[in-house]
CSV table of N, CA, C and O in Angstrom, one decimal:
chain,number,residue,atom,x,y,z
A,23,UNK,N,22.6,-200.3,-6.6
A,23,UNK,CA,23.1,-201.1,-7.7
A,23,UNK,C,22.3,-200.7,-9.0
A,23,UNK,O,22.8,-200.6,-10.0
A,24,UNK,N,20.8,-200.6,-8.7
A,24,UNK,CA,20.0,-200.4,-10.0
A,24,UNK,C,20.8,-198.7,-10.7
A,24,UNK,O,21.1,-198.4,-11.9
A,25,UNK,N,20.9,-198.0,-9.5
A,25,UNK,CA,21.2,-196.5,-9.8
A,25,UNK,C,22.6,-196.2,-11.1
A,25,UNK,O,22.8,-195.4,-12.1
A,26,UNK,N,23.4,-197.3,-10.4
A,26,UNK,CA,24.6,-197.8,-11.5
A,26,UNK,C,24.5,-198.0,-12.4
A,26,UNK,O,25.1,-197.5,-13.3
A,27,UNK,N,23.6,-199.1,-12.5
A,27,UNK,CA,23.2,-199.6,-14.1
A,27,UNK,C,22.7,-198.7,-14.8
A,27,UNK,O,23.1,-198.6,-16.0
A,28,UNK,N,21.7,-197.7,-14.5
A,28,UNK,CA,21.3,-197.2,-15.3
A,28,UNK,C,21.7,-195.8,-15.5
A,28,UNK,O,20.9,-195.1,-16.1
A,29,UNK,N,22.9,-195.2,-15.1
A,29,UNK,CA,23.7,-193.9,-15.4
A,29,UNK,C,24.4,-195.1,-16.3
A,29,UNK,O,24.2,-194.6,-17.5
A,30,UNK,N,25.0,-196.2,-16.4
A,30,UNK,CA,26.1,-196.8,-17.2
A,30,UNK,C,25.2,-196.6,-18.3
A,30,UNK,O,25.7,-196.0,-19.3
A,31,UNK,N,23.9,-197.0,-18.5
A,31,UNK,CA,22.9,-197.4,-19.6
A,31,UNK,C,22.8,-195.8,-20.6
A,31,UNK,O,23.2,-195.7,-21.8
A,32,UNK,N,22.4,-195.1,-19.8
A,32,UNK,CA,22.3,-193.4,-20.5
A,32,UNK,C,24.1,-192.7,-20.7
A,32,UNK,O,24.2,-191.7,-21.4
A,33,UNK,N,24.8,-193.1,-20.3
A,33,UNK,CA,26.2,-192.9,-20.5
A,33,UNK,C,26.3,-193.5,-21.9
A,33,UNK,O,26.7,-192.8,-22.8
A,34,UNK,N,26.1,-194.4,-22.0
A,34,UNK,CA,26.0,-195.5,-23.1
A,34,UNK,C,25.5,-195.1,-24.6
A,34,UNK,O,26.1,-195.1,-25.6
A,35,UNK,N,23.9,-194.6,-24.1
A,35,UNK,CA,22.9,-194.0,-25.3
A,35,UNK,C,23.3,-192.8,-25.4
A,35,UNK,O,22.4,-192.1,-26.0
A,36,UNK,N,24.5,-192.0,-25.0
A,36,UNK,CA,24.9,-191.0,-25.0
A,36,UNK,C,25.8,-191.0,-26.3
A,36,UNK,O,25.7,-190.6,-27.4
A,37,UNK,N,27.0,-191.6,-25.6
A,37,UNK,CA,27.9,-192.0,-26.6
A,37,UNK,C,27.8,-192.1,-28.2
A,37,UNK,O,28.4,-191.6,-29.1
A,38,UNK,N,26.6,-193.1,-28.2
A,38,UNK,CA,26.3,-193.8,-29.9
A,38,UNK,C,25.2,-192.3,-30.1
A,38,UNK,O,25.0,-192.1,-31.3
A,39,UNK,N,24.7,-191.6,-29.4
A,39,UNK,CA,23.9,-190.8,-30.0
A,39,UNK,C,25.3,-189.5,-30.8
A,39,UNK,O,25.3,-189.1,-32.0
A,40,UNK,N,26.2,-189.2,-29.9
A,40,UNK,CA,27.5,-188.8,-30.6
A,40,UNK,C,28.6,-189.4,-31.8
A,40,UNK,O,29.3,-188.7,-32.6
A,41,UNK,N,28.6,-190.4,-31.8
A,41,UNK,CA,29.2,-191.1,-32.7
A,41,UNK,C,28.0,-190.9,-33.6
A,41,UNK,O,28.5,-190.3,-34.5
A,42,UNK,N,26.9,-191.0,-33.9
A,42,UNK,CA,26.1,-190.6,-35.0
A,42,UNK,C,26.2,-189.6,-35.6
A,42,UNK,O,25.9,-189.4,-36.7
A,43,UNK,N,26.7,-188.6,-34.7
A,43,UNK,CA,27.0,-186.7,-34.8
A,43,UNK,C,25.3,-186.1,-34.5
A,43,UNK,O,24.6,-185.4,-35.3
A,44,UNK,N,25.0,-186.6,-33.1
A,44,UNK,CA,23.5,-185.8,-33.1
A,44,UNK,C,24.0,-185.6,-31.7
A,44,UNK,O,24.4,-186.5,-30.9
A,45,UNK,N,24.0,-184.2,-31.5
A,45,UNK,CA,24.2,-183.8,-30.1
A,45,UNK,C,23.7,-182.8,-30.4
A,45,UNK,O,23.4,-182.5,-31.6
A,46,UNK,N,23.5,-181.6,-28.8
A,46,UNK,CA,23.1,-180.5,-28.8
A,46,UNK,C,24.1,-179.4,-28.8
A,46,UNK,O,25.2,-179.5,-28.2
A,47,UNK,N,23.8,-178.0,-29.5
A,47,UNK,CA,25.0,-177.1,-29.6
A,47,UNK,C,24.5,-175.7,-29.1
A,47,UNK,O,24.0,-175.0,-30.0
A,48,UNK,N,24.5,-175.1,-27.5
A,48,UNK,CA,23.9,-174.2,-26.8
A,48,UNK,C,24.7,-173.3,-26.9
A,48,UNK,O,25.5,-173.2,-26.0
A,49,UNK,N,24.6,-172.3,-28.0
A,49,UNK,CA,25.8,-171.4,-28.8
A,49,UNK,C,24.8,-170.3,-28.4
A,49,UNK,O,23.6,-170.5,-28.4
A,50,UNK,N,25.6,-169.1,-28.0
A,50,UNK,CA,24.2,-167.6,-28.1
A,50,UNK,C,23.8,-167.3,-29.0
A,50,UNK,O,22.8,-166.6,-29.0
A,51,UNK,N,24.2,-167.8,-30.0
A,51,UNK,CA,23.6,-167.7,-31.3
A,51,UNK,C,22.4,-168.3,-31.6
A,51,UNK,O,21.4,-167.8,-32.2
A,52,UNK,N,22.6,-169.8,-31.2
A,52,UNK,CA,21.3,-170.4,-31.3
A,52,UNK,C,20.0,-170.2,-30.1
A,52,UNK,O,18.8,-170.2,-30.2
A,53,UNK,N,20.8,-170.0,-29.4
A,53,UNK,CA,19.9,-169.7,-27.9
A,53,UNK,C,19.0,-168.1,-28.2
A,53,UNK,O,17.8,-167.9,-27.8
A,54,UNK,N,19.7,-166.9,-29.1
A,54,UNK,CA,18.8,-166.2,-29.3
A,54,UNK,C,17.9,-166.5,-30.6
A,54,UNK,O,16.7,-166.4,-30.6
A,55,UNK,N,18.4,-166.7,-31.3
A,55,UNK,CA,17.4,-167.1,-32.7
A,55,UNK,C,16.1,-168.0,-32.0
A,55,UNK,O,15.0,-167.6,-32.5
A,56,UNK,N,16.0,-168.8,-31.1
A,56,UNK,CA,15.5,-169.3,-30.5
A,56,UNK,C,14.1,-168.6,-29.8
A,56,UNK,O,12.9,-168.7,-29.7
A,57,UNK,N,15.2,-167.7,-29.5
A,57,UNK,CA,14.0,-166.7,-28.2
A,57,UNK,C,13.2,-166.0,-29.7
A,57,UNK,O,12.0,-166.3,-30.0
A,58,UNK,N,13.8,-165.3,-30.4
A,58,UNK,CA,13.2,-164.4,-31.3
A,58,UNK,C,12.1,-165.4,-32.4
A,58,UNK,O,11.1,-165.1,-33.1
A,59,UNK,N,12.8,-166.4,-32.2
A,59,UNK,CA,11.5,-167.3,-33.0
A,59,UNK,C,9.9,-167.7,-32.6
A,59,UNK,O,9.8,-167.6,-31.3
A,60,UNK,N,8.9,-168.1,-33.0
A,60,UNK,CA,7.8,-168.3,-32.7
A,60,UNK,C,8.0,-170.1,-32.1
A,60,UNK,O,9.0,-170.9,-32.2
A,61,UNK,N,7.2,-170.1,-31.7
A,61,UNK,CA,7.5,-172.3,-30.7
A,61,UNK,C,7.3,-173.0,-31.9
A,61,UNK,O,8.0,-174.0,-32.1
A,62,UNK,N,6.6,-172.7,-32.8
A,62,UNK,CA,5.8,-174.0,-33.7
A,62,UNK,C,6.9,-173.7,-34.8
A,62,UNK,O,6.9,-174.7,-35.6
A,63,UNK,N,7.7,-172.8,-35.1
A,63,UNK,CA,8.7,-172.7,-35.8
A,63,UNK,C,10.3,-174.0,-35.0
A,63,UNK,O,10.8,-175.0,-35.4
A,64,UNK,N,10.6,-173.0,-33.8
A,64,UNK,CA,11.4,-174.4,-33.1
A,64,UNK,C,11.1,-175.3,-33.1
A,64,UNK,O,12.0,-176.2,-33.3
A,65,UNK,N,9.9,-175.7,-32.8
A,65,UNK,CA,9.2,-176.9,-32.5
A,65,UNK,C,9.7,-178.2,-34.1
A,65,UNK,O,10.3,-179.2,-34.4
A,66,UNK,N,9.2,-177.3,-34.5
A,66,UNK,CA,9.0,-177.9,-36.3
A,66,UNK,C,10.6,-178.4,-36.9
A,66,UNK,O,10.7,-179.4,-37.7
A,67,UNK,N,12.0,-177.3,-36.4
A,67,UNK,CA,13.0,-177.6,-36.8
A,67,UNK,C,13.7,-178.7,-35.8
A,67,UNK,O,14.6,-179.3,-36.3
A,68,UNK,N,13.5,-178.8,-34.7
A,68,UNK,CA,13.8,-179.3,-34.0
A,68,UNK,C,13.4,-181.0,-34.4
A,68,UNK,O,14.3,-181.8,-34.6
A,69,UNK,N,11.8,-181.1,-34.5
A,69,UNK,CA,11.4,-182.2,-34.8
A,69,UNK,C,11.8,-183.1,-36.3
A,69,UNK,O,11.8,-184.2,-36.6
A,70,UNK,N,12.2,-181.5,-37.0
A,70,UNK,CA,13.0,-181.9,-38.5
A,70,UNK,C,14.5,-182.5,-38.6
A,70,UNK,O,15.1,-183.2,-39.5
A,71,UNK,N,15.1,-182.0,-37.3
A,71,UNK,CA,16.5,-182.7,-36.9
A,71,UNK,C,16.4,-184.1,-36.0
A,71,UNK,O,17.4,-184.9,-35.9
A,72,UNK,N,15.1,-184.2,-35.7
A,72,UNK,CA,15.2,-185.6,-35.1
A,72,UNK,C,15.3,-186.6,-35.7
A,72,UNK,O,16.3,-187.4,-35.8
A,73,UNK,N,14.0,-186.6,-36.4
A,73,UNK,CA,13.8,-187.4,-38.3
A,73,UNK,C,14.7,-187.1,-38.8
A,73,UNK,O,15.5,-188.0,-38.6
A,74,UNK,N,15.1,-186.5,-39.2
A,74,UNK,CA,16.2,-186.5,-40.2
A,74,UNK,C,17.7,-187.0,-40.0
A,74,UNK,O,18.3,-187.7,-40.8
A,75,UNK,N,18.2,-186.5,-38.7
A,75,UNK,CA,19.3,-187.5,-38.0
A,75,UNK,C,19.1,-188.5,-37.3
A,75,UNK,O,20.0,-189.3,-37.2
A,76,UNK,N,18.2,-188.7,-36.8
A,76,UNK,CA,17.9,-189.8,-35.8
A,76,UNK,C,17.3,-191.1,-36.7
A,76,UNK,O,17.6,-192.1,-36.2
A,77,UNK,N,16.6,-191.2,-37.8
A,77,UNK,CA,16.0,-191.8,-38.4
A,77,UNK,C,16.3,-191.9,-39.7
A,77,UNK,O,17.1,-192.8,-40.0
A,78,UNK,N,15.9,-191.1,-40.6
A,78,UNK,CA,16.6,-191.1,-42.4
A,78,UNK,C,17.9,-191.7,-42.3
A,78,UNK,O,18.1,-192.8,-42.8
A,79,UNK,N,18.6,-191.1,-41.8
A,79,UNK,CA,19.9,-191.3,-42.4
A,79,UNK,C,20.2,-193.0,-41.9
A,79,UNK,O,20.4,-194.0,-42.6
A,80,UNK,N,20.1,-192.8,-40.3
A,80,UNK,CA,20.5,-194.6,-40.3
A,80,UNK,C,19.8,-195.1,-41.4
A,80,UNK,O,20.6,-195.5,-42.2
A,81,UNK,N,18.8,-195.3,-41.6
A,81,UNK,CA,18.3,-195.9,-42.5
A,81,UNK,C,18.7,-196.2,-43.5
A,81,UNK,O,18.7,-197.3,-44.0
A,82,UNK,N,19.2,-194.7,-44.4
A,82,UNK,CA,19.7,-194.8,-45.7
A,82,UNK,C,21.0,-195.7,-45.8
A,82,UNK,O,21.3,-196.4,-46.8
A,83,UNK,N,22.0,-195.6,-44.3
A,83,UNK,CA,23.2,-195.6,-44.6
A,83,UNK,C,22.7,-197.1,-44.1
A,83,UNK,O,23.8,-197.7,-43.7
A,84,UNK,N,21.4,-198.2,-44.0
A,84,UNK,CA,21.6,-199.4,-43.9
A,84,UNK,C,21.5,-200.0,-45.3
A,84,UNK,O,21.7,-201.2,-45.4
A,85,UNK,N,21.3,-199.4,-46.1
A,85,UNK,CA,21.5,-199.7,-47.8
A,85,UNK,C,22.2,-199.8,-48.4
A,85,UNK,O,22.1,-200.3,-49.5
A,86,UNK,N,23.5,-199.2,-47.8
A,86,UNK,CA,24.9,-199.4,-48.5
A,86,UNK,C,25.0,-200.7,-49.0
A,86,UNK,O,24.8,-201.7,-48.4
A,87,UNK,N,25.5,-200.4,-50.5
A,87,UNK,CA,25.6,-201.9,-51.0
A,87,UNK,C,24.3,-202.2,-52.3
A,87,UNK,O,24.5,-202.6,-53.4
A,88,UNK,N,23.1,-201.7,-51.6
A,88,UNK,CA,21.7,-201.6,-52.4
A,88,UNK,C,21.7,-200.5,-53.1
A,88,UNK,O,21.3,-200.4,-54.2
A,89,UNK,N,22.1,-199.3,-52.4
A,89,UNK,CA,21.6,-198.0,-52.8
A,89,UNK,C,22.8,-197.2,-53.3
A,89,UNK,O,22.5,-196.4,-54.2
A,90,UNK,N,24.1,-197.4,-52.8
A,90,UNK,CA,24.5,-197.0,-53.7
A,90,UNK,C,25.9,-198.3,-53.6
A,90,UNK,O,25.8,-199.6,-53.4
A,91,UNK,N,26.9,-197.7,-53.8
A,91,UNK,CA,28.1,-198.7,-53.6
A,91,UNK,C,28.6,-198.9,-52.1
A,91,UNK,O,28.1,-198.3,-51.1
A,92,UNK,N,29.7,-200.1,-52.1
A,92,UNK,CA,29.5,-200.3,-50.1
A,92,UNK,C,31.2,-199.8,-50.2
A,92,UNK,O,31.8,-199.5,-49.2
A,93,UNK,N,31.9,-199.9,-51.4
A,93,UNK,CA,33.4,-199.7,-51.3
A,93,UNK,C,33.9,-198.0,-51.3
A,93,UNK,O,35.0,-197.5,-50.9
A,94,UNK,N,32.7,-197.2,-51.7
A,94,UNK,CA,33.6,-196.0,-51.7
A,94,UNK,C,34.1,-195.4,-50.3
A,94,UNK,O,33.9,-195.9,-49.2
A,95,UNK,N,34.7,-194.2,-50.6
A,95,UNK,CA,35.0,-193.6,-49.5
A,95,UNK,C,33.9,-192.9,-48.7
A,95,UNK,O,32.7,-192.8,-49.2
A,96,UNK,N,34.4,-192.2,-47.1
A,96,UNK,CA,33.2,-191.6,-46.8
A,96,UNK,C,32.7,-190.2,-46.9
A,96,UNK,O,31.7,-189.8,-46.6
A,97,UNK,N,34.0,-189.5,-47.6
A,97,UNK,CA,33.5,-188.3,-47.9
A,97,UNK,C,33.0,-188.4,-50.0
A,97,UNK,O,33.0,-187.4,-50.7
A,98,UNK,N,32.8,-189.5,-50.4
A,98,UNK,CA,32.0,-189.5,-51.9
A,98,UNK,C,31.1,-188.8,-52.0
A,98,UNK,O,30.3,-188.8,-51.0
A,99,UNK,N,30.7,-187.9,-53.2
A,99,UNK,CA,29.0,-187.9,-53.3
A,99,UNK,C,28.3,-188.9,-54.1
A,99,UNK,O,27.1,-188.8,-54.3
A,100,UNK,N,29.2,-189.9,-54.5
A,100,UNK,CA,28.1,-191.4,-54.9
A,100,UNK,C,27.8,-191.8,-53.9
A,100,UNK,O,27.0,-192.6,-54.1
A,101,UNK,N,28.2,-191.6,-52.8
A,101,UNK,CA,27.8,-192.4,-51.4
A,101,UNK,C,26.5,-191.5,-50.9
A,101,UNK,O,25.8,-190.7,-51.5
A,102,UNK,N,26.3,-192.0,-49.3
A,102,UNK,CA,25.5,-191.5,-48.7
A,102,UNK,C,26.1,-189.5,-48.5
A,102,UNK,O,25.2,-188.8,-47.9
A,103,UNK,N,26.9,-189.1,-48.7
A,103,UNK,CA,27.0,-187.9,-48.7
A,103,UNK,C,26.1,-186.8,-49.6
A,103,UNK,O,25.7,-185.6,-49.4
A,104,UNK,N,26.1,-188.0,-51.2
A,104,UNK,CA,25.7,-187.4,-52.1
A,104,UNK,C,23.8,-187.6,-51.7
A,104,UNK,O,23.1,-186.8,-52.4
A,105,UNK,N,23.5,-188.0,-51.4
A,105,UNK,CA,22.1,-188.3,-50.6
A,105,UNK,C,21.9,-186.8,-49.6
A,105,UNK,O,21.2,-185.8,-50.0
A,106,UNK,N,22.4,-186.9,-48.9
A,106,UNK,CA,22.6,-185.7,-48.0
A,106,UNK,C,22.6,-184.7,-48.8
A,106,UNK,O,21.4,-184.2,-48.9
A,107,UNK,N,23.7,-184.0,-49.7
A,107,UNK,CA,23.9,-183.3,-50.3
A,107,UNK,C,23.1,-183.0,-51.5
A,107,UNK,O,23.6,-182.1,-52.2
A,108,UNK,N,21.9,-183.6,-51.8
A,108,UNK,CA,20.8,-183.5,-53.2
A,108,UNK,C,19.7,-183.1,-52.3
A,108,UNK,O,18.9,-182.3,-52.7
A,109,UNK,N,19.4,-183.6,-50.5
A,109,UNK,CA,18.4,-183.3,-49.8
A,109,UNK,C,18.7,-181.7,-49.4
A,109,UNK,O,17.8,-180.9,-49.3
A,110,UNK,N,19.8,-181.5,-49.1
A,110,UNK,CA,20.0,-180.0,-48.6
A,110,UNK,C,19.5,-179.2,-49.9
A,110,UNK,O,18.4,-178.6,-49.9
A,111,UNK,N,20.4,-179.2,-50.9
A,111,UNK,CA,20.1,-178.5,-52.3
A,111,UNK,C,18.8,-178.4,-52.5
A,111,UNK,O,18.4,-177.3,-52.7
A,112,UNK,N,18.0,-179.1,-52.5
A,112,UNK,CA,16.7,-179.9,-52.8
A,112,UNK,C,15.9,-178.7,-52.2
A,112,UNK,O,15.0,-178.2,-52.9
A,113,UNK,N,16.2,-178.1,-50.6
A,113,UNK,CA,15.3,-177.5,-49.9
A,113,UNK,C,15.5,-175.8,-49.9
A,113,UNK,O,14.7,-175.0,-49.3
């Protein structure tokens, strides 16, 4: 019974981690850039996709309303897109 619950549980934290758009993408492409890279290089990008999707953004997008407007659409760049879009440029 506990075994049930807790495949339902990670089925679960699966889902909202996709509905966020953070999943993994095991492309040969990525898989060799990978090999040919140094670890503290993956390491570092990897940990920069955590924070940055896993954390920043929920965060930002709990501001709607404060930070920017809560009525626009979701592809705006007055919105959280345009956030996104000044941090990419930015780097």
């Amino acid at each position: 019974m506990h075994a049930a619950s807790e495949f339902s549980q990670r089925r679960n934290s699966i889902a909202v981690a996709c509905t966020c758009r953070f999943f993994f993408d095991f492309s040969a492409t990525y898989v060799g850039v990978g090999m040919i890279c140094p670890y503290l290089v993956n390491a570092s990008v990897l940990l920069g996709g955590v924070v940055s999707w896993g954390i920043m953004w929920p965060l930002i997008e709990q501001k709607k309303g404060d930070w920017y407007p809560a009525d626009l659409k979701p592809s705006s760049l007055r919105g959280i897109v345009g956030y996104r879009v000044r941090t990419y440029c930015s780097l």
